[in-house]
Amino acid sequence: MRSRLRSLRLAGLVLLALVLSACQLIAPDVEDAPLNSLDPKGPFARQIDSLFWPVFWIAVGIFFLVQLAIIAAAVFFRDRPGRKEAKQIHGNAKLEVIWTVIPALILATIAVPTVRTVFDLTECSPDAMRIEVIAHQWWFEFRYSNIEGIPDGAEIETANSMVIPADEEVCAVLSSEDVIHNFWVPKLNGKRYLIPGQEQVLRLQADEPGTYYAHCAEYCGLSHSLMRAHVVAVAADDFDAWIARQLEPAAVPEEGTPADEGLQVFLNAGCVQCHSVDFADNDRNVPDNIIARETFNGPNLTHFSDQYRTMFAGATLPEAGEDYDTALKRWLADPPSVKPGSYMPDLGLTEAEIDNLIAWLKTLE
Ligand code: CUA
């Protein structure tokens, strides 16, 4: 008896630990439970929510009815001395029809709004703003082109933060450059796969400006749990201003400054094999457009320090409570130790080189 009580208590503790481990703070200055899918902040997430709750309450009602019936059957029809064998109903056609038809009717009732919602969420409105979302191991890239304010043939490439206008439908066009990933912004919509060689769409819309957390929701390798992103919804004017800023090339820093030293590290230490930067015309022999996409695609750094791009390394850094520069130092010193399996290698940079690199990265607003 005592040992059974002990194992029951142990099971209770394990369950509590499991429940509590789901409540984890994932970024600094974040409200609790940023990935709460029961807290919709836009029409598409609300569509799922208003389907979820009625189905949930129907299930709760059925659960209690079934439990009640089981308990009643066990209490009232239990075996007692002198009691005759109960009437057997095996093969009773009438009863079998009843308990087949009722669940079928309930399921059919739930299926109608479910199928309607599924189809409604699969197709973007034709006039929705289309933004490409490209998954990589282990970060999300966002590309903008053919949008008002972006000249023909021009493109904006950014990473970790997807900036969208608030209160407007955005059509995220999903694809992957390596394996299967999944883009999930719980407060704005459900999950959708990013599949190499395929294009899926995901409708996103936020009622209000704000930061909405996204996470890769398909196991995609060693650092799957560190593949996150932000969807930053901003007012329409701020969005236009952001587009204009993103189209600006990066200025080449003045000669002899720490930022210039940092730029030299960037150009010579191997970073340009993966990272693209669009530099302004200059007389300093800095190539005006470094495009690394042909070799291996890492995040485009032209606007690394943009006001909305507040995190890096798959939007996992800085960690909650960590200073931005400290996190950046940690990252540049040895990326794979921060993000296991990271394709960004430890380049063996000295502390001075890292400090200068950070000084340069901060000019990329
Ligand atoms: Cu990408 Cu998991």
CSV table of C-alpha atoms and ligand atoms in Angstrom, one decimal:
chain,number,residue,atom,x,y,z
A,1,MET,CA,0.0,0.0,0.0
A,2,ARG,CA,2.7,2.4,1.0
A,3,SER,CA,4.8,1.7,-2.1
A,4,ARG,CA,1.8,2.2,-4.3
A,5,LEU,CA,1.2,5.6,-2.7
A,6,ARG,CA,4.8,6.5,-3.2
A,7,SER,CA,4.7,5.6,-6.9
A,8,LEU,CA,1.5,7.6,-7.3
A,9,ARG,CA,3.1,10.6,-5.7
A,10,LEU,CA,6.1,10.2,-8.0
A,11,ALA,CA,3.9,10.0,-11.1
A,12,GLY,CA,2.1,13.2,-9.9
A,13,LEU,CA,5.5,15.0,-9.6
A,14,VAL,CA,6.6,13.8,-13.0
A,15,LEU,CA,3.3,15.1,-14.5
A,16,LEU,CA,3.7,18.4,-12.8
A,17,ALA,CA,7.3,18.8,-14.0
A,18,LEU,CA,6.2,18.0,-17.6
A,19,VAL,CA,3.4,20.6,-17.4
A,20,LEU,CA,5.7,23.3,-15.9
A,21,SER,CA,8.5,22.6,-18.4
A,22,ALA,CA,6.1,23.8,-21.1
A,23,CYS,CA,6.0,27.3,-19.6
A,24,GLN,CA,9.4,28.5,-20.6
A,25,LEU,CA,10.5,32.1,-21.3
A,26,ILE,CA,12.0,32.2,-24.8
A,27,ALA,CA,13.2,35.8,-25.2
A,28,PRO,CA,13.8,38.9,-23.2
A,29,ASP,CA,10.9,41.3,-22.4
A,30,VAL,CA,8.4,38.7,-23.6
A,31,GLU,CA,4.9,38.2,-22.2
A,32,ASP,CA,4.3,34.7,-20.7
A,33,ALA,CA,3.6,31.9,-23.1
A,34,PRO,CA,4.4,33.6,-26.4
A,35,LEU,CA,3.6,30.4,-28.3
A,36,ASN,CA,0.1,30.1,-26.7
A,37,SER,CA,-2.1,28.9,-29.5
A,38,LEU,CA,-5.3,29.7,-27.5
A,39,ASP,CA,-4.6,33.4,-27.7
A,40,PRO,CA,-5.4,34.5,-31.2
A,41,LYS,CA,-4.3,37.9,-32.3
A,42,GLY,CA,-5.6,38.0,-35.9
A,43,PRO,CA,-8.6,36.8,-38.0
A,44,PHE,CA,-7.0,33.5,-39.2
A,45,ALA,CA,-5.9,32.3,-35.8
A,46,ARG,CA,-9.4,33.4,-34.5
A,47,GLN,CA,-11.0,31.2,-37.2
A,48,ILE,CA,-9.1,28.2,-35.8
A,49,ASP,CA,-10.0,29.3,-32.3
A,50,SER,CA,-13.7,29.6,-32.9
A,51,LEU,CA,-13.6,26.1,-34.4
A,52,PHE,CA,-11.5,24.7,-31.6
A,53,TRP,CA,-13.7,25.7,-28.6
A,54,PRO,CA,-17.1,24.3,-29.8
A,55,VAL,CA,-15.4,21.0,-30.7
A,56,PHE,CA,-13.6,21.0,-27.4
A,57,TRP,CA,-16.9,21.6,-25.4
A,58,ILE,CA,-18.7,18.9,-27.4
A,59,ALA,CA,-15.9,16.5,-26.6
A,60,VAL,CA,-16.0,17.5,-22.9
A,61,GLY,CA,-19.8,16.9,-22.8
A,62,ILE,CA,-19.5,13.5,-24.5
A,63,PHE,CA,-16.6,12.5,-22.1
A,64,PHE,CA,-18.7,13.2,-19.1
A,65,LEU,CA,-21.8,11.5,-20.5
A,66,VAL,CA,-19.7,8.4,-21.3
A,67,GLN,CA,-18.1,8.4,-17.9
A,68,LEU,CA,-21.4,8.8,-16.2
A,69,ALA,CA,-22.9,5.9,-18.1
A,70,ILE,CA,-19.9,3.7,-17.2
A,71,ILE,CA,-20.2,4.6,-13.5
A,72,ALA,CA,-24.0,4.1,-13.5
A,73,ALA,CA,-23.6,0.7,-15.2
A,74,ALA,CA,-20.9,-0.4,-12.8
A,75,VAL,CA,-23.0,0.7,-9.7
A,76,PHE,CA,-26.5,-0.2,-10.6
A,77,PHE,CA,-25.8,-3.4,-12.6
A,78,ARG,CA,-23.1,-4.8,-10.4
A,79,ASP,CA,-23.2,-8.5,-9.5
A,80,ARG,CA,-25.0,-9.2,-6.2
A,81,PRO,CA,-25.8,-12.5,-4.5
A,82,GLY,CA,-29.0,-14.0,-5.9
A,83,ARG,CA,-29.1,-11.8,-8.9
A,84,LYS,CA,-30.0,-13.3,-12.2
A,85,GLU,CA,-27.8,-12.9,-15.3
A,86,ALA,CA,-28.5,-9.5,-16.9
A,87,LYS,CA,-30.3,-9.4,-20.3
A,88,GLN,CA,-27.8,-9.8,-23.1
A,89,ILE,CA,-27.9,-7.3,-25.9
A,90,HIS,CA,-25.2,-8.6,-28.2
A,91,GLY,CA,-26.4,-8.5,-31.8
A,92,ASN,CA,-29.3,-6.1,-31.1
A,93,ALA,CA,-29.6,-4.3,-34.4
A,94,LYS,CA,-31.7,-1.4,-33.1
A,95,LEU,CA,-29.1,-0.5,-30.4
A,96,GLU,CA,-26.2,-0.9,-32.8
A,97,VAL,CA,-27.8,1.4,-35.3
A,98,ILE,CA,-28.4,4.0,-32.6
A,99,TRP,CA,-24.9,4.0,-31.3
A,100,THR,CA,-23.4,4.1,-34.8
A,101,VAL,CA,-25.7,6.8,-36.1
A,102,ILE,CA,-25.4,9.3,-33.2
A,103,PRO,CA,-21.5,9.5,-33.3
A,104,ALA,CA,-21.6,9.6,-37.1
A,105,LEU,CA,-24.0,12.6,-36.9
A,106,ILE,CA,-21.8,14.3,-34.3
A,107,LEU,CA,-18.7,13.8,-36.5
A,108,ALA,CA,-20.5,15.0,-39.6
A,109,THR,CA,-21.6,18.2,-37.7
A,110,ILE,CA,-18.0,18.9,-36.7
A,111,ALA,CA,-16.7,18.0,-40.2
A,112,VAL,CA,-18.6,20.7,-42.0
A,113,PRO,CA,-17.1,23.8,-40.3
A,114,THR,CA,-13.7,22.0,-40.1
A,115,VAL,CA,-13.4,21.3,-43.8
A,116,ARG,CA,-14.7,24.8,-44.6
A,117,THR,CA,-12.0,26.3,-42.3
A,118,VAL,CA,-9.2,24.1,-43.6
A,119,PHE,CA,-10.0,25.1,-47.2
A,120,ASP,CA,-10.5,28.8,-46.3
A,121,LEU,CA,-7.0,28.9,-44.7
A,122,THR,CA,-5.3,27.2,-47.6
A,123,GLU,CA,-5.7,30.0,-50.1
A,124,CYS,CA,-4.6,33.6,-49.9
A,125,SER,CA,-6.7,36.4,-51.1
A,126,PRO,CA,-5.5,37.4,-54.6
A,127,ASP,CA,-4.6,40.9,-53.5
A,128,ALA,CA,-2.8,39.9,-50.3
A,129,MET,CA,0.9,41.1,-50.0
A,130,ARG,CA,3.1,38.1,-50.8
A,131,ILE,CA,6.3,37.6,-48.8
A,132,GLU,CA,8.6,34.7,-49.4
A,133,VAL,CA,9.5,32.6,-46.3
A,134,ILE,CA,12.5,30.3,-47.0
A,135,ALA,CA,13.6,27.8,-44.3
A,136,HIS,CA,17.2,26.8,-43.7
A,137,GLN,CA,18.9,24.7,-41.1
A,138,TRP,CA,18.3,26.5,-38.7
A,139,TRP,CA,16.8,29.9,-39.4
A,140,PHE,CA,14.1,31.6,-41.4
A,141,GLU,CA,14.8,33.9,-44.3
A,142,PHE,CA,12.2,36.5,-45.6
A,143,ARG,CA,12.3,38.0,-49.1
A,144,TYR,CA,10.3,40.9,-50.4
A,145,SER,CA,9.8,41.8,-54.0
A,146,ASN,CA,6.9,43.1,-56.2
A,147,ILE,CA,5.5,45.1,-53.3
A,148,GLU,CA,4.5,48.7,-53.5
A,149,GLY,CA,7.6,50.8,-52.8
A,150,ILE,CA,10.1,48.1,-54.1
A,151,PRO,CA,11.3,48.9,-57.7
A,152,ASP,CA,11.0,46.2,-60.4
A,153,GLY,CA,13.8,43.7,-60.1
A,154,ALA,CA,14.8,44.8,-56.6
A,155,GLU,CA,14.5,42.5,-53.6
A,156,ILE,CA,14.8,42.8,-49.9
A,157,GLU,CA,16.3,39.9,-48.0
A,158,THR,CA,16.2,39.7,-44.2
A,159,ALA,CA,16.3,37.0,-41.5
A,160,ASN,CA,14.8,36.2,-38.2
A,161,SER,CA,12.3,39.0,-38.1
A,162,MET,CA,9.5,39.0,-40.7
A,163,VAL,CA,8.1,42.6,-40.8
A,164,ILE,CA,4.5,42.9,-41.9
A,165,PRO,CA,1.9,45.6,-42.0
A,166,ALA,CA,-0.6,45.3,-39.2
A,167,ASP,CA,-4.3,44.8,-39.9
A,168,GLU,CA,-3.6,43.6,-43.5
A,169,GLU,CA,-3.6,40.1,-45.0
A,170,VAL,CA,-0.1,38.9,-45.8
A,171,CYS,CA,0.4,35.8,-47.9
A,172,ALA,CA,3.5,33.9,-46.7
A,173,VAL,CA,4.9,31.9,-49.6
A,174,LEU,CA,6.7,29.0,-48.0
A,175,SER,CA,9.6,26.9,-49.3
A,176,SER,CA,12.7,25.2,-48.0
A,177,GLU,CA,16.3,25.2,-49.1
A,178,ASP,CA,17.2,21.9,-47.4
A,179,VAL,CA,14.9,19.6,-45.4
A,180,ILE,CA,11.3,19.8,-44.4
A,181,HIS,CA,10.6,22.5,-41.8
A,182,ASN,CA,7.3,24.0,-40.5
A,183,PHE,CA,6.5,27.7,-40.0
A,184,TRP,CA,4.2,28.2,-37.0
A,185,VAL,CA,3.1,31.6,-35.7
A,186,PRO,CA,0.5,30.4,-33.1
A,187,LYS,CA,-1.1,33.7,-32.5
A,188,LEU,CA,-1.6,34.4,-36.2
A,189,ASN,CA,-2.4,31.0,-37.8
A,190,GLY,CA,-1.8,27.3,-37.6
A,191,LYS,CA,1.2,25.3,-38.8
A,192,ARG,CA,2.3,24.9,-42.4
A,193,TYR,CA,5.1,22.9,-43.9
A,194,LEU,CA,8.1,24.3,-45.8
A,195,ILE,CA,9.0,21.6,-48.3
A,196,PRO,CA,12.0,21.6,-50.7
A,197,GLY,CA,10.8,22.0,-54.3
A,198,GLN,CA,7.3,22.9,-53.3
A,199,GLU,CA,5.4,26.1,-52.6
A,200,GLN,CA,2.8,26.3,-49.8
A,201,VAL,CA,1.0,29.5,-48.7
A,202,LEU,CA,0.1,30.6,-45.2
A,203,ARG,CA,-2.3,33.5,-44.5
A,204,LEU,CA,-1.1,35.8,-41.8
A,205,GLN,CA,-2.8,38.9,-40.4
A,206,ALA,CA,-2.3,40.6,-37.0
A,207,ASP,CA,-5.0,42.9,-35.6
A,208,GLU,CA,-2.5,45.2,-33.9
A,209,PRO,CA,1.2,46.1,-34.2
A,210,GLY,CA,3.3,43.8,-32.1
A,211,THR,CA,5.8,41.0,-32.1
A,212,TYR,CA,4.4,37.5,-32.6
A,213,TYR,CA,6.6,34.5,-32.0
A,214,ALA,CA,7.2,31.8,-34.5
A,215,HIS,CA,8.9,28.4,-34.2
A,216,CYS,CA,9.8,25.7,-36.5
A,217,ALA,CA,7.3,22.9,-35.8
A,218,GLU,CA,8.9,20.0,-37.7
A,219,TYR,CA,11.9,18.1,-36.4
A,220,CYS,CA,14.6,19.2,-38.9
A,221,GLY,CA,17.9,18.2,-37.4
A,222,LEU,CA,20.2,18.9,-34.5
A,223,SER,CA,19.2,22.5,-33.8
A,224,HIS,CA,15.5,22.2,-34.6
A,225,SER,CA,14.6,23.5,-31.1
A,226,LEU,CA,16.7,26.6,-31.8
A,227,MET,CA,14.9,27.6,-35.1
A,228,ARG,CA,12.7,30.5,-34.2
A,229,ALA,CA,11.6,33.8,-35.7
A,230,HIS,CA,9.6,36.9,-35.0
A,231,VAL,CA,6.7,38.3,-37.0
A,232,VAL,CA,6.8,42.0,-36.3
A,233,ALA,CA,3.6,43.7,-37.3
A,234,VAL,CA,3.9,47.5,-37.7
A,235,ALA,CA,1.6,50.3,-38.7
A,236,ALA,CA,1.2,50.9,-42.5
A,237,ASP,CA,3.3,54.1,-42.4
A,238,ASP,CA,6.1,52.4,-40.4
A,239,PHE,CA,6.0,49.5,-42.9
A,240,ASP,CA,6.5,51.8,-45.9
A,241,ALA,CA,9.4,53.6,-44.0
A,242,TRP,CA,10.9,50.2,-43.2
A,243,ILE,CA,10.8,49.1,-46.9
A,244,ALA,CA,12.5,52.4,-47.9
A,245,ARG,CA,15.2,51.9,-45.3
A,246,GLN,CA,15.7,48.2,-46.4
A,247,LEU,CA,16.3,49.3,-50.0
A,248,GLU,CA,19.2,51.5,-48.9
A,249,PRO,CA,22.7,49.9,-49.3
A,250,ALA,CA,25.1,49.6,-46.4
A,251,ALA,CA,27.5,52.5,-46.0
A,252,VAL,CA,31.2,51.7,-46.0
A,253,PRO,CA,32.7,52.9,-42.7
A,254,GLU,CA,35.3,55.6,-42.5
A,255,GLU,CA,38.9,54.4,-42.8
A,256,GLY,CA,40.7,53.6,-39.5
A,257,THR,CA,37.6,53.3,-37.3
A,258,PRO,CA,36.9,50.1,-35.4
A,259,ALA,CA,33.9,49.6,-37.7
A,260,ASP,CA,36.2,49.7,-40.7
A,261,GLU,CA,38.5,47.2,-39.0
A,262,GLY,CA,35.5,45.0,-38.4
A,263,LEU,CA,34.6,45.3,-42.1
A,264,GLN,CA,38.1,44.1,-43.0
A,265,VAL,CA,37.5,41.1,-40.8
A,266,PHE,CA,34.2,40.4,-42.5
A,267,LEU,CA,35.8,40.6,-45.9
A,268,ASN,CA,38.9,38.5,-45.1
A,269,ALA,CA,38.0,36.0,-42.5
A,270,GLY,CA,35.7,33.9,-44.6
A,271,CYS,CA,32.3,35.4,-43.7
A,272,VAL,CA,31.6,36.4,-47.3
A,273,GLN,CA,31.4,32.8,-48.4
A,274,CYS,CA,27.9,32.7,-46.9
A,275,HIS,CA,26.7,36.2,-46.0
A,276,SER,CA,25.6,38.7,-48.5
A,277,VAL,CA,25.8,42.5,-48.0
A,278,ASP,CA,24.7,45.2,-50.4
A,279,PHE,CA,27.3,47.9,-50.1
A,280,ALA,CA,26.9,51.5,-51.3
A,281,ASP,CA,29.2,52.7,-54.2
A,282,ASN,CA,32.6,53.5,-52.6
A,283,ASP,CA,36.2,54.3,-53.5
A,284,ARG,CA,37.5,51.8,-51.0
A,285,ASN,CA,37.7,48.7,-53.1
A,286,VAL,CA,34.8,47.1,-51.2
A,287,PRO,CA,32.7,45.2,-53.8
A,288,ASP,CA,29.3,47.0,-53.9
A,289,ASN,CA,27.3,43.8,-53.9
A,290,ILE,CA,28.5,40.7,-52.1
A,291,ILE,CA,26.2,37.9,-53.1
A,292,ALA,CA,27.0,34.6,-51.4
A,293,ARG,CA,23.9,32.8,-52.5
A,294,GLU,CA,25.8,30.8,-55.1
A,295,THR,CA,28.0,29.2,-52.6
A,296,PHE,CA,26.1,28.7,-49.4
A,297,ASN,CA,23.3,30.9,-48.2
A,298,GLY,CA,23.6,32.5,-44.8
A,299,PRO,CA,21.5,35.4,-43.6
A,300,ASN,CA,21.9,38.7,-45.6
A,301,LEU,CA,23.5,41.2,-43.2
A,302,THR,CA,22.9,44.5,-45.1
A,303,HIS,CA,20.5,45.5,-42.3
A,304,PHE,CA,21.6,43.3,-39.4
A,305,SER,CA,21.0,46.0,-36.8
A,306,ASP,CA,17.6,47.1,-38.2
A,307,GLN,CA,15.3,48.3,-35.4
A,308,TYR,CA,12.9,45.4,-35.9
A,309,ARG,CA,15.7,42.7,-36.3
A,310,THR,CA,16.4,42.5,-32.6
A,311,MET,CA,17.6,38.9,-32.5
A,312,PHE,CA,20.0,36.7,-34.4
A,313,ALA,CA,21.1,33.0,-34.6
A,314,GLY,CA,17.6,31.8,-35.6
A,315,ALA,CA,16.1,34.4,-33.3
A,316,THR,CA,17.4,32.5,-30.2
A,317,LEU,CA,19.9,35.2,-29.2
A,318,PRO,CA,20.1,37.2,-27.0
A,319,GLU,CA,18.7,34.8,-24.4
A,320,ALA,CA,16.2,36.1,-21.8
A,321,GLY,CA,18.0,38.6,-19.6
A,322,GLU,CA,21.2,38.5,-21.7
A,323,ASP,CA,22.9,41.7,-22.9
A,324,TYR,CA,22.9,42.0,-26.8
A,325,ASP,CA,26.7,42.5,-27.2
A,326,THR,CA,27.5,39.7,-24.8
A,327,ALA,CA,25.3,37.3,-26.8
A,328,LEU,CA,26.8,38.5,-30.1
A,329,LYS,CA,30.4,38.0,-28.7
A,330,ARG,CA,29.4,34.5,-27.6
A,331,TRP,CA,28.0,33.7,-31.0
A,332,LEU,CA,30.9,35.0,-33.1
A,333,ALA,CA,33.4,33.3,-30.9
A,334,ASP,CA,32.1,29.8,-31.4
A,335,PRO,CA,28.7,29.4,-33.2
A,336,PRO,CA,28.4,25.6,-33.0
A,337,SER,CA,28.8,25.7,-29.3
A,338,VAL,CA,25.7,28.0,-29.1
A,339,LYS,CA,23.7,26.2,-31.8
A,340,PRO,CA,24.8,22.6,-32.2
A,341,GLY,CA,25.4,21.7,-35.8
A,342,SER,CA,25.5,25.3,-37.0
A,343,TYR,CA,26.9,25.7,-40.5
A,344,MET,CA,28.6,28.9,-39.3
A,345,PRO,CA,32.0,27.6,-38.2
A,346,ASP,CA,34.3,28.8,-35.4
A,347,LEU,CA,36.6,31.0,-37.4
A,348,GLY,CA,39.1,31.3,-34.6
A,349,LEU,CA,38.6,35.1,-34.4
A,350,THR,CA,40.6,37.0,-31.7
A,351,GLU,CA,38.7,39.0,-29.1
A,352,ALA,CA,39.8,42.3,-30.8
A,353,GLU,CA,38.5,41.0,-34.2
A,354,ILE,CA,35.2,40.2,-32.6
A,355,ASP,CA,34.9,43.6,-31.0
A,356,ASN,CA,35.6,45.3,-34.3
A,357,LEU,CA,33.1,43.0,-36.1
A,358,ILE,CA,30.5,44.0,-33.6
A,359,ALA,CA,31.3,47.7,-34.1
A,360,TRP,CA,30.8,47.2,-37.9
A,361,LEU,CA,27.6,45.1,-37.5
A,362,LYS,CA,26.1,47.9,-35.4
A,363,THR,CA,26.5,50.3,-38.4
A,364,LEU,CA,24.2,48.1,-40.5
A,365,GLU,CA,20.9,49.7,-39.5
B,1,CUA,CU1,13.3,23.7,-39.0
B,1,CUA,CU2,12.6,22.3,-37.2
